[in-house]
Amino acid sequence: MSHLKLFATILKRHGFKLLEKQDIARRAFLHEQRYFSSATSEPFLSGSNSNYVEEMYYAWLENPKSVHKSWDVFFRSANVGQAAHLPAQLEGKASFLQSHGLAPTPGKAEKLVEDHLAVQSLIRAYQIRGHHVAQLDPLGILDADLDSFIPSDLITTIDKLGIFLFVFCSTLLINNVPVAGFYGLHESDLDKVFQLPTTTFIGGNENSLSLREIIKRLEHTYCQHIGLEYMFINDVEQCQWIRQKFETPGVMKFTNEDKRTLLARLVRSMRFEDFLARKWSSEKRFGLEGCEVMIPALKTIIDKSSEMGIEYVIMGMPHRGRLNVLANVIRKELEQIFCQFDPKLEAADEGSGDVKYHLGMYHERINRKTNKKITLSLMANPSHLEAVDPVVQGKTKAEQFYRGDTAGKKVMSILLHGDAAFAGQGVVYETFHLSDLPSYTTNGTIHVVVNNQIGFTTDPRMARSSPYPTDVARVVNAPIFHVNADDPEAVMYVCSVAAEWRNTFNKDVVVDLVCYRRRGHNEMDEPMFTQPLMYKQIHKQVPVLKKYADKLIADGTVTLQEFEEEIAKYDRICEEAYTRSKDKKILHIKHWLDSPWPGFFNADGEPKSMSCPPTGISEELLIHIGNVASSVPVEDFKIHSDPFISDLHSDVGLSRILKARSEMTQNRLVDWALAEYMAFGSVLKEGIHVRLSGQDVERGTFSHRHHVLHDQEVDKRTCVPMNHLWEQQAPYTVCNSSLSEYGVLGFELGFAMASPNALVCWEAQFGDFHNTAQCIIDQFISSGQAKWVRHNGIVLLLPHGMEGMGPEHSSARPERFLQMSNDDSDAYPEFTEQFEVSQLYECNWIVVNCSTPANYFHVLRRQILLPFRKPLIVLTPKSLLRHPEAKSSFDEMVSGTTFQRVIPENGPAAQAPHEVKRVIFCTGKVYYDLVKERKNQDLEKQVAITRLEQISPFPFDLLKEELDKYPTADLVWCQEEHKNSGYYDYVKPRFRTIVNHTRPIWYVGREPAAAAATGNKNMHLVSLRRFLDTAFNLEAFEGKTF
Ligand SMILES: Cc1ncc(C[n+]2csc(CCOP(=O)(O)OP(=O)(O)O)c2C)c(N)n1
């Protein structure tokens, strides 16, 4: 910053702020005095009562070293008559001091105390606000904090102090009071020695320094190329740790070897971009130019982490520099990357693929610095910026979990961000909020921001309201290290400290690489349209590689010849790989898989079979699980029963629920909650980890689940009976999540990615809340396999049902999932023996709406028994959780039984199908309304009701059987949802395909509507009545055409 700019700043701020802040400083001082302690080891500035002063003085007279250094400074100054004035409480002891020749000269003495306080405040001001004046922008024209003003409590150069005091202070008056600088310090104070507080390390081995040296060292630490934000952290130990890492004189040392490695890495980073630019000048690649330092930065983080024991690093990143990361960090074979630029190559794998800068990667290699094995994985991601963040976290958590790495010492995540996206995308905040939750923490993530000070064409001043793009990290007390990306050594140091921070505290940390973007948003864009001045400067900017090479050549670390050879060597590597890439004929998307599942598929990556064993289990198992589910498997644990009723009546509250479970088990029955228990418990026995996450899932939104019991007498004592089923069982994790859908669903999707041997379920509080996680659903769950050939067996449990609860708690929007299902409505399939399973294999996800607990039990188990993984969307019930009819017998769950995709009519109508006038097809809860109404109207022989349990992929085969069975009946699709939602639009064309358009499928249900449901209970009931009447009006469609 130029001096002129500095003066302007000083003048401006003196207009009103200065005295006010001095006042504040004084008040703080007086406040501090009240808390003086009498400990003899205490420094002068916190010493207290009067006897204590005498003690100090006598001790000092005997041996000046026996007292704290600050007292030594004080008595010494007083003795030479410099300035020694006691704090107000000690003034009463003036006579004592006078009698000992220590009579203070009032003005000077007071100044000594004030000056010490001022110096402390000054140090603190640097620690808090030094980053605002750090030189972070490599272009030298922008302010990383979007503010060109210097905080008024910083003295940024010794020059400034001098100029400031002489030029301005003597003449500047505010309210007729002469302004003597923010702290009242004068040039004459510069060579005075001040005691350093314990909250700084600038002294190194020294306890006191001259003011001149203090300012110099503070400036060196806080106002050069590194800007540190950490003073908001609540933990003193953590703050001290950071201060020590950055303030200690001479900490930033690099050996020649380090510098040469850094240069070589910069060569690779820069020449890779140059190579791509030369070969494919008109292709989008989102180059890294302007932030080439990111490659050595990531490598430093990985080296350091590997040194400290990390074996697996999982990364998520946006487009910028992604190819470079694949090439030079993950070390993907260059020819594989270059292949991606060849539009003529044929894709060898299933799926539709993705553009090259979205693909993922998994690679095991030896870290050359540490000679240790390291696995690196870059997660595939959609264009949707930051969406991958929680996915990376979930996968990292799972990898830690399966390795028993509870403290995150073996597996860690690194997330890269663009400045605009980091500031703008809410999922960043949601992800940060998972970082310290026991069931979601990954024990610290290192965030690296490529802060090129622009977002596409948008200036950061228009893109965020926070000073830095990184401010979101402050909510979790993550330190933020801003660094000028044109100072590679500063960057390496910061990255190394970041890695150590994570290893020491297992908390998140942010490295903000303040850089620039040499080209447009992509290589085809013209940035001068929108940022003319910035780009004029960028065009003049010397690339970082040249700057650093010049520096190392000048100081003799490398010779020009060595540098040129390094460049030639890497260029040769690229050329050779390019030649090899020309021989490739086929593009394998599988080579870009980020999460391989060794052993799960056969050698060609195909499922080992195309069949699924029956999903029923033995009666013995059902009974055992039922008994544990209705018990409290730990001693002396008092569960909930109504506190207002005495213990004698223990079958109230939770006791009653458990008792009911026990009775159901004895009666060989299950309700929804018990069926879920049976499904989870049985797969746990088979060694499959089960994880259920979402808001309030432990108890269940509808208070039906109760998977975590709470001791009513001991705070925070809990018990999870599901983990007490067998001695040898997989662990069960059930966790209430933060109030987030986007972040948490992304997290669970990532968790499910790590292993096929886990049943990972996410439950929405109400089904419609999934729409705040739409990006995860659309971009990952629906299309993930097609884009990135990776399977995922995540289960979404979405409470759904029109129960008069208003527009917002009724519909899980099944139509959205069905609309994205990839089965062809018009293609009549061939019904082979394996039709059921191969249809599942071909689909992008499975959508079910079970009408019985047994079927819910089966579909959960089928998820694990299938020889491949597909996302499963389950529309789950609300009122059916307690519906007396919605119970299943053990007979429907024992060995040999299986999931029923369709539950056909099995009452009187099925006995005489030719007499049936109407077949109503339906799904879910409306079945119970229809059955009741049919009984009321005595139409059990005339009307068959068939339930569609698996809606997608559509069970063409079973429905064909049903349709053939009732050749003369009307066909009706009945749903409780509005016509433009629910299932109608999905099922209608498929039914028609089955009957080859020869029979109509009539619609019965609610009218189309803009809102998912009415908020008026009466309207709800009226519309229910209306469509039930139509459903059983056998003349309703007479004479109508279709
Ligand atoms: C969620 C989302 N919204 C919008 C976009 C469109 N988009 C692509 S890149 C970009 C600018 C990103 O800027 P920044 O995060 O600073 O990264 P940079 O491109 O500068 O590296 C935008 C708006 C997107 N990809 N994702």
Tab-separated table of C-alpha atoms and ligand atoms in Angstrom, residues 319-320 383-385 418-421 425 452 454-456 521, ligand 1:
chain	number	residue	atom	x	y	z
A	319	HIS	CA	-13.501	-27.707	-12.144
A	320	ARG	CA	-10.593	-25.290	-11.733
A	383	SER	CA	-21.229	-29.162	-12.126
A	384	HIS	CA	-23.142	-28.070	-9.056
A	385	LEU	CA	-20.462	-26.382	-7.073
A	418	GLY	CA	-13.605	-21.627	-5.580
A	419	ASP	CA	-13.953	-18.304	-3.769
A	420	ALA	CA	-17.389	-17.450	-5.165
A	421	ALA	CA	-18.815	-20.897	-4.552
A	425	GLN	CA	-23.328	-22.056	-1.554
A	452	ASN	CA	-8.880	-16.075	-7.829
A	454	ILE	CA	-13.593	-13.574	-9.434
A	455	GLY	CA	-16.540	-15.896	-9.988
A	456	PHE	CA	-17.129	-16.476	-13.700
A	521	HIS	CA	-13.699	-18.492	-16.756
B	1	LIG	C1	-24.392	-24.455	-7.853
B	1	LIG	C2	-23.839	-23.831	-9.089
B	1	LIG	N1	-24.341	-22.663	-9.514
B	1	LIG	C3	-23.838	-22.077	-10.620
B	1	LIG	C4	-22.842	-22.671	-11.336
B	1	LIG	C5	-22.309	-22.011	-12.616
B	1	LIG	N2	-20.883	-21.642	-12.417
B	1	LIG	C6	-19.900	-22.409	-12.852
B	1	LIG	S1	-18.405	-21.835	-12.413
B	1	LIG	C7	-19.066	-20.485	-11.672
B	1	LIG	C8	-18.184	-19.480	-11.022
B	1	LIG	C9	-17.408	-20.104	-9.915
B	1	LIG	O1	-16.565	-19.196	-9.334
B	1	LIG	P1	-15.556	-19.628	-8.215
B	1	LIG	O2	-16.232	-20.457	-7.195
B	1	LIG	O3	-14.863	-18.426	-7.724
B	1	LIG	O4	-14.545	-20.599	-8.974
B	1	LIG	P2	-13.608	-20.243	-10.224
B	1	LIG	O5	-14.327	-20.657	-11.459
B	1	LIG	O6	-13.320	-18.811	-10.181
B	1	LIG	O7	-12.395	-21.062	-10.012
B	1	LIG	C10	-20.443	-20.515	-11.773
B	1	LIG	C11	-21.331	-19.470	-11.243
B	1	LIG	C12	-22.387	-23.908	-10.881
B	1	LIG	N3	-21.473	-24.595	-11.550
B	1	LIG	N4	-22.875	-24.455	-9.750
